[in-house]
Coordinates of C-alpha atoms in Angstrom, one line a residue:
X1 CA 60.7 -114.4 47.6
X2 CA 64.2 -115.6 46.6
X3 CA 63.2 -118.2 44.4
X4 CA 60.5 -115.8 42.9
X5 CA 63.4 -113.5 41.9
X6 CA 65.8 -116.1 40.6
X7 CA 63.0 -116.9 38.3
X8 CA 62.3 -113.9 37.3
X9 CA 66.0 -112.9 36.7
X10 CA 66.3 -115.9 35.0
X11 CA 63.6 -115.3 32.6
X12 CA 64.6 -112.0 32.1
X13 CA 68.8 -113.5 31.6
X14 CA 67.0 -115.8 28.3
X15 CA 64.8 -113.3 27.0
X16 CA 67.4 -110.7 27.0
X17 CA 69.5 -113.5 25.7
X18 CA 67.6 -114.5 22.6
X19 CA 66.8 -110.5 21.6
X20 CA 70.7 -109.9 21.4
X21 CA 71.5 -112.5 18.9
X22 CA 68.3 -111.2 16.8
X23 CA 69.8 -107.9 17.2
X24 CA 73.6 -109.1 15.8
X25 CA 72.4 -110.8 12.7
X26 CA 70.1 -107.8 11.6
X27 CA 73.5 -105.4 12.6
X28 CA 71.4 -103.4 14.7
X29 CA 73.9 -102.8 17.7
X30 CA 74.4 -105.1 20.8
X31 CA 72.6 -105.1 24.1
X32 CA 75.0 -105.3 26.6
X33 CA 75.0 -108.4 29.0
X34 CA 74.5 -107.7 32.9
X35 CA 74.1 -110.5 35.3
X36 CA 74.3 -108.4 37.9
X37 CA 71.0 -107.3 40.5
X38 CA 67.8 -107.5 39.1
X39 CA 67.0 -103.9 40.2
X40 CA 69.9 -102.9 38.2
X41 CA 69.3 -104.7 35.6
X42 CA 65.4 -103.5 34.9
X43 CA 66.5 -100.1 35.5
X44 CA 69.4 -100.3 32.4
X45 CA 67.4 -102.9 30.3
X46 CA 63.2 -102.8 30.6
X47 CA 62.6 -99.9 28.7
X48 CA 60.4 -101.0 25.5
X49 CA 61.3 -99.2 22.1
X50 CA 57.9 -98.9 21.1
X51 CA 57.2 -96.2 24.8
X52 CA 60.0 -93.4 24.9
X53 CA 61.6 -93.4 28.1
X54 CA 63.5 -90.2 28.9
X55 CA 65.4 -88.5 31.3
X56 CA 67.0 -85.1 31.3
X57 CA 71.1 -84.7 31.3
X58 CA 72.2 -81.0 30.9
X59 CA 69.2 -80.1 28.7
X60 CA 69.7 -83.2 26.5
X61 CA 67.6 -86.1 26.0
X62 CA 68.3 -89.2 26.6
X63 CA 66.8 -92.9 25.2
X64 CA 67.3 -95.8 27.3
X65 CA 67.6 -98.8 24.1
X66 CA 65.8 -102.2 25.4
X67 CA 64.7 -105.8 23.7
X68 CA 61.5 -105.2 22.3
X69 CA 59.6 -107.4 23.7
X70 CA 55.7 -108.0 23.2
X71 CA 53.6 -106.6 26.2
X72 CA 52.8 -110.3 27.6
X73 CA 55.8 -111.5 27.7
X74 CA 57.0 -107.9 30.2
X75 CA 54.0 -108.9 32.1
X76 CA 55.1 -111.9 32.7
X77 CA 58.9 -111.3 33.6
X78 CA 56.8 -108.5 36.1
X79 CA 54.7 -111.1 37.8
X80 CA 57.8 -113.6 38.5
X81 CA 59.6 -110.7 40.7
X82 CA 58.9 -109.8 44.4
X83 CA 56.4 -107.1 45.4
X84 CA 59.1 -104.8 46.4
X85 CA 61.2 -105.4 43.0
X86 CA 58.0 -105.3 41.0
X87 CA 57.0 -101.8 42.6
X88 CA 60.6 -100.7 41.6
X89 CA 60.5 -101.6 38.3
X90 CA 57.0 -99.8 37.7
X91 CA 58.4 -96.7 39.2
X92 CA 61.7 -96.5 36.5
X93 CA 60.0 -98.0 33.5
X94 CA 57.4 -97.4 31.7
X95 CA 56.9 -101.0 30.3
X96 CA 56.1 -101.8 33.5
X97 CA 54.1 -99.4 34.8
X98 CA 51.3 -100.6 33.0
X99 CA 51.3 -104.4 33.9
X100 CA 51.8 -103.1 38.2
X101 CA 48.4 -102.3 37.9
X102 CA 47.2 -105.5 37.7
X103 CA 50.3 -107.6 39.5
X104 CA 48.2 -110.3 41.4
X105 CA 50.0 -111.2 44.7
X106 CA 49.9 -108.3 46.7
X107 CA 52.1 -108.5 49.9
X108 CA 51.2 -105.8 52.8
X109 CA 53.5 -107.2 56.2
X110 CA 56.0 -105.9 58.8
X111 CA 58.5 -107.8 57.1
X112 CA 57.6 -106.4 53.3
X113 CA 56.8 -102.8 53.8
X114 CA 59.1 -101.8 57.3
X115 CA 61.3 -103.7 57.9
X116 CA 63.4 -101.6 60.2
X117 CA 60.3 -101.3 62.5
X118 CA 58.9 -104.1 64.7
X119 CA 55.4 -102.9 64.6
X120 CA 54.7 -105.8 67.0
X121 CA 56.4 -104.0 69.8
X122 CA 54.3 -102.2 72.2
X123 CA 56.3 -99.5 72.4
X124 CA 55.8 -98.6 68.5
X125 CA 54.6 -94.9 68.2
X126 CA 51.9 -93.6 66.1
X127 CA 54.0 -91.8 63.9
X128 CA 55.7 -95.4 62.9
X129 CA 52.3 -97.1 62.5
X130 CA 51.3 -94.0 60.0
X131 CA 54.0 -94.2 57.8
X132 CA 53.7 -98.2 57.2
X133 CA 49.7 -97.8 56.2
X134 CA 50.6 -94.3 54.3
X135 CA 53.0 -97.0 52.3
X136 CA 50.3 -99.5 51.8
X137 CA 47.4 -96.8 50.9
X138 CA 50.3 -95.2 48.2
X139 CA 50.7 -98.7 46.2
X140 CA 47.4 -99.5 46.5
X141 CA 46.1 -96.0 44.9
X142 CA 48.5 -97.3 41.8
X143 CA 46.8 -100.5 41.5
X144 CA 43.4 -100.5 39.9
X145 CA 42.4 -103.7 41.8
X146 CA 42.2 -105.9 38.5
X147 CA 44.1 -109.3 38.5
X148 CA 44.7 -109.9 42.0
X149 CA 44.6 -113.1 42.9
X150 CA 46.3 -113.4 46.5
X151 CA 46.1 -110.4 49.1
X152 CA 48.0 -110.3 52.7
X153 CA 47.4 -107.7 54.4
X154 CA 48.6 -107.3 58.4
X155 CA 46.8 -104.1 59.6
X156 CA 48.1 -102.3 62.6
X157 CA 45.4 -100.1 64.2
X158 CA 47.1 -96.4 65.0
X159 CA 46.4 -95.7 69.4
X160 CA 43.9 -93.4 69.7
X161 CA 42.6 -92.7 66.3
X162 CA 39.4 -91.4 65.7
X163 CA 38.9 -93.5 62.6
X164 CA 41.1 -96.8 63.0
X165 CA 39.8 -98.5 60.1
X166 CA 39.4 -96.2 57.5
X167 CA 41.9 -96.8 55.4
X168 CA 41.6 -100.9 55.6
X169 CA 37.6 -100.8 54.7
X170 CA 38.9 -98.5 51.5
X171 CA 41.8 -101.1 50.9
X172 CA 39.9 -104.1 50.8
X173 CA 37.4 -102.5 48.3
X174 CA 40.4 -102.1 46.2
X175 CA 41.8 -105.7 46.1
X176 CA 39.2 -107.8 46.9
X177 CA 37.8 -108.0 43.2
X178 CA 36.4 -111.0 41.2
X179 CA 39.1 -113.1 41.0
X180 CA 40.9 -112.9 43.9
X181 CA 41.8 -116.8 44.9
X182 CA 43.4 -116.3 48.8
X183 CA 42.6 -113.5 51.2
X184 CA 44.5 -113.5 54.7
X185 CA 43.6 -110.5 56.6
X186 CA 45.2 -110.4 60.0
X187 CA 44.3 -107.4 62.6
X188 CA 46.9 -106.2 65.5
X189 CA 45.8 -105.2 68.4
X190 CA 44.0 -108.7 68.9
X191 CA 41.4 -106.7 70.9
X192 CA 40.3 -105.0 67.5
X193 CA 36.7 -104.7 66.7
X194 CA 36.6 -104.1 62.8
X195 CA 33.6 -105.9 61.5
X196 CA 34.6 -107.5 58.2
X197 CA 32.3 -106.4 55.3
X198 CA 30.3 -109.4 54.2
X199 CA 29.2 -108.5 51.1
X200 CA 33.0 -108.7 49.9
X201 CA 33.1 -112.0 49.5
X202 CA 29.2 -112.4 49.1
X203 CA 29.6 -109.9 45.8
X204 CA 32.6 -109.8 44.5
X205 CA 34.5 -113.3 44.9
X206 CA 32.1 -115.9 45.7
X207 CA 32.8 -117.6 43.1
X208 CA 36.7 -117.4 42.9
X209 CA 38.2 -117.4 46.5
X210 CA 39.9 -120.3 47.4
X211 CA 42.1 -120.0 50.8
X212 CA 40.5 -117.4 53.6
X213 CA 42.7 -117.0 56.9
X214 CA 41.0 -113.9 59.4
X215 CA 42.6 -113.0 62.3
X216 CA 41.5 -110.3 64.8
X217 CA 38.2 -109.4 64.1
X218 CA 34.4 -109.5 64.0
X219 CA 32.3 -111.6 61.1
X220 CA 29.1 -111.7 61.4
X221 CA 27.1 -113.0 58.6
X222 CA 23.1 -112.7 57.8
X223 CA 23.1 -114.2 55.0
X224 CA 24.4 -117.6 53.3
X225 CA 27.7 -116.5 51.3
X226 CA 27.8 -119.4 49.5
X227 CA 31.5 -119.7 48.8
X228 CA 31.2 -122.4 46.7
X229 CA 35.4 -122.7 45.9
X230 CA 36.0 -122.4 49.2
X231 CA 38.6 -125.0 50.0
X232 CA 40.6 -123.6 53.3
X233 CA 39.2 -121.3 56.0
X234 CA 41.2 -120.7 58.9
X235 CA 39.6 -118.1 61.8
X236 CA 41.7 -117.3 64.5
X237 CA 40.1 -115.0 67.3
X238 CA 37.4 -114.4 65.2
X239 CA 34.0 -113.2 67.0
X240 CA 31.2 -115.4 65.2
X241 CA 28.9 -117.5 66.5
X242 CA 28.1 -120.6 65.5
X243 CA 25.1 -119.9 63.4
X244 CA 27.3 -117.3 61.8
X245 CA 29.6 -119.5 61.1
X246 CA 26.8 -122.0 59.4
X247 CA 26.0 -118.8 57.0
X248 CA 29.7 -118.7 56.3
X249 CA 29.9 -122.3 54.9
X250 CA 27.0 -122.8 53.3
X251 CA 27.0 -123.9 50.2
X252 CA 30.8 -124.9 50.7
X253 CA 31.0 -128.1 49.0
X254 CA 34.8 -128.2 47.8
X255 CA 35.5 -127.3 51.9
X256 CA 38.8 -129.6 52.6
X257 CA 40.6 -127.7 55.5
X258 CA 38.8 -126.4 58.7
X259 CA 40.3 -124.4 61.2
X260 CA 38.9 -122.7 64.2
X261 CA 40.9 -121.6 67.1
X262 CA 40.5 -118.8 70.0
X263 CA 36.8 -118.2 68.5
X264 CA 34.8 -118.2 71.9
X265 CA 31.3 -116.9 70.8
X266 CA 30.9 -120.4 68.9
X267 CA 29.0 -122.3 71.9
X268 CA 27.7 -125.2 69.9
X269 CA 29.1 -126.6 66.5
X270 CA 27.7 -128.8 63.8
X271 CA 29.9 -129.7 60.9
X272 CA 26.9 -130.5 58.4
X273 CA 27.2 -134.2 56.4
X274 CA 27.3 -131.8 53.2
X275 CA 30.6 -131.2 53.6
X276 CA 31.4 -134.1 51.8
X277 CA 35.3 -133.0 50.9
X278 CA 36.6 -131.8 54.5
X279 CA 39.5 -134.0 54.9
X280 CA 41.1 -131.8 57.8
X281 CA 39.6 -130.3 61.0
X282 CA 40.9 -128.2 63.8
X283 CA 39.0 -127.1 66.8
X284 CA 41.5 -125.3 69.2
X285 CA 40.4 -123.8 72.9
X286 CA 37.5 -122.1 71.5
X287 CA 35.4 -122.6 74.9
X288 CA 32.6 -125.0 72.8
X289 CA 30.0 -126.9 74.7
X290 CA 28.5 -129.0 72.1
X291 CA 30.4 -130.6 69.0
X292 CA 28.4 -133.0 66.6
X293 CA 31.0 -134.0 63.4
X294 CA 28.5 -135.3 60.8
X295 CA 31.1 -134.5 57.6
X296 CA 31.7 -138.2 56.8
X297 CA 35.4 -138.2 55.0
X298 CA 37.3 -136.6 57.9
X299 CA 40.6 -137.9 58.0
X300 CA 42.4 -135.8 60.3
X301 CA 41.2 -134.1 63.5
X302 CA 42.5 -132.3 66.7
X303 CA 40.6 -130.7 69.7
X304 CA 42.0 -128.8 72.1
X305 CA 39.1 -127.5 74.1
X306 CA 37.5 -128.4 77.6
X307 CA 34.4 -129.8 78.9
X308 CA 32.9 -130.4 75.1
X309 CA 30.2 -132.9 75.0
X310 CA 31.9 -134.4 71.5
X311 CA 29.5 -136.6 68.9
X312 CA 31.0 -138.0 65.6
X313 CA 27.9 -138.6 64.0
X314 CA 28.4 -140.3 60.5
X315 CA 32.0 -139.7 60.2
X316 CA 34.0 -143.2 60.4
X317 CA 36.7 -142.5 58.3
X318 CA 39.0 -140.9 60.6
X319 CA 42.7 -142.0 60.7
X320 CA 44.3 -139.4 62.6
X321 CA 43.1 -138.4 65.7
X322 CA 44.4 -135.3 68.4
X323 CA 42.3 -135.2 72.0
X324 CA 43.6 -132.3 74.5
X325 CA 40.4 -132.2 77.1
X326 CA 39.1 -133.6 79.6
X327 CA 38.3 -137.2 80.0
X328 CA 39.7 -138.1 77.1
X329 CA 40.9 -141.4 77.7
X330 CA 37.6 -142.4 79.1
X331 CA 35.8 -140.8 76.2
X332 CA 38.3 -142.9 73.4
X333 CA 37.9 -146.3 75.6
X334 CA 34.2 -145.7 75.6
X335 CA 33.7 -144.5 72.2
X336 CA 36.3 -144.5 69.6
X337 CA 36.2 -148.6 69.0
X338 CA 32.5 -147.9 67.2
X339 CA 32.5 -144.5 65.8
X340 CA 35.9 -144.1 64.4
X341 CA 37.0 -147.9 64.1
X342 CA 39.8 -146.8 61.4
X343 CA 42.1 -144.3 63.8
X344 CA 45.4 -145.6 62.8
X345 CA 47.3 -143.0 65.0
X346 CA 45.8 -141.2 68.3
X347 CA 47.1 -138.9 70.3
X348 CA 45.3 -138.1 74.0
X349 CA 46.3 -135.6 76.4
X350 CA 43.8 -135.4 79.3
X351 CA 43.7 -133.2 82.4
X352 CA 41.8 -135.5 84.6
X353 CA 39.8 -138.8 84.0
X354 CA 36.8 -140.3 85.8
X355 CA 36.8 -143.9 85.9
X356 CA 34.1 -146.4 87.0
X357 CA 34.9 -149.1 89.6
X358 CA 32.6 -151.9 88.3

């Protein structure tokens, strides 16, 4: 977020800059120079000639002057701020109003929108949790939904409410439009049940959505999604089984980075040979019986699960290699030298081992 706002209040610094010496040489007055916040200086400076901006002083009004600017270049000053700055500055100028309605990264955390509030705590009210997703459902209701391209959302379910997910179903039909490149949804209470809509990503960004991270909740497609840009997924506590979860990535060819962790309804897992990109895979105490890696250009992988029954299949081109269960040291003496010959680092950590006296 700071360097995002240096940026933009450098931008803003040239522009400004270059429209006051234009403004000298035609002797048509002189926009005074202010380094100082960027809050402050939108507020004194972003008002475009060509949209009256006024305010009422004792009955009179009053003109805010500004560089006039064309409309892309405002857009793009807009898009270099923070969320919270770039709300601001659509709520005191008109020049920006406009271009909010489509500012792409879209921000929703404890940390962004209340701050003074650890909504983590179990001792946070309902009253607290209320007023943060009143916050997030006003900006959202300004936004028409176009142009985002990243959305992070934490949603904090309100105890005891007859309706805990209403307003995150009517959210996520809001920003998740074609287009949108990462999606990372994360649900608190872990013990939430929302069933993310399928037909989201199925519909609406299939063919754009790049980085998804769930946290927190239930997925459970019918159907194969084919997310066919689809180059990170990371599910964490995610209720899906493992033919779910085959739905999920089919047709994923440009898959790179695979992450699964605390996702106990997966009992047996095939990564299918036509995931010919997936450099990077994570399995993490997700209680899995059976695990068959066929994806050949693995480079990196860690387990950290129990009792798994673990085939590599075709992949030989591991280099990094993480084993946290049981019998692991057995399981790499007896198997590693032929189906992974190019492990160049290997890390084993093994709660017991069973080893033959012959």
């Amino acid at each position: 977020a700071k360097h995002r706002r240096i940026m933009g209040l450098m931008a803003l610094n040239r522009l400004i800059s270059r429209q006051r010496e234009q403004k000298q040489k035609r002797n048509r007055g002189r926009i005074e120079a202010n380094n100082g916040w960027i809050a402050s200086s939108l507020a004194k400076r972003n008002r475009s000639p060509c949209r009256q901006d006024i305010n009422s002083h004792g009955g009179k009004k009053v003109r805010y002057p500004g560089p006039d600017l064309p409309e892309d270049i405002w857009r793009h000053i807009h898009f270099l701020l923070p969320m919270q700055d770039a709300a601001r500055a659509a709520r005191i100028s008109q020049s920006f109003r406009s271009s909010w309605k489509c500012y792409p990264n879209l921000t929703f955390t404890n940390e962004t929108m209340c701050s003074k509030e650890d909504l983590c705590m179990r001792t946070t009210g309902s009253n607290v949790i209320r007023d943060y997703n009143n916050k997030i459902d006003h900006v959202l209701r300004n936004h028409s939904g176009a142009g985002v391209k990243k959305l992070r959302l934490e949603y904090y379910v309100i105890p005891h409410d007859a309706e805990p997910y209403h307003h995150l179903t009517s959210w996520l039909q809001i920003a998740v439009t074609p287009g949108i490149e990462q999606l990372h949804l994360t649900l608190s209470p872990r013990d939430a049940t929302f069933n993310f809509p399928c037909m989201l990503l199925s519909e609406r960004c299939h063919g754009s959505i790049q980085y998804l991270h769930l946290a927190n909740l239930d997925l459970h497609p019918t159907f194969q999604l084919g997310l066919r840009t689809l180059k990170t997924l990371h599910l964490y506590n995610v209720h899906i089984t493992g033919g779910e979860l085959g739905c999920l990535l089919s047709h994923s060819f440009a898959l790179a980075h695979l992450r699964l962790q605390y996702c106990h309804d997966i009992i047996r897992l095939q990564i299918p040979c036509l995931l010919q990109r997936l450099r990077f895979l994570e399995v993490l105490e997700c209680s899995l019986e059976v695990l068959e890696i066929n994806a050949p250009n693995i480079s990196r992988f860690r387990l950290m699960d129990f009792n798994v029954q673990l085939s590599f299949g075709k992949s030989r081109k591991m280099k990094n290699l993480m084993l946290n269960n049981s019998c692991g040291i057995s399981y790499a003496i007896d198997n590693l030298p032929s189906c992974a010959p190019k492990v160049e680092t290997l890390t084993i950590h093994s709660s017991y081992e069973v080893f033959s006296h012959s």
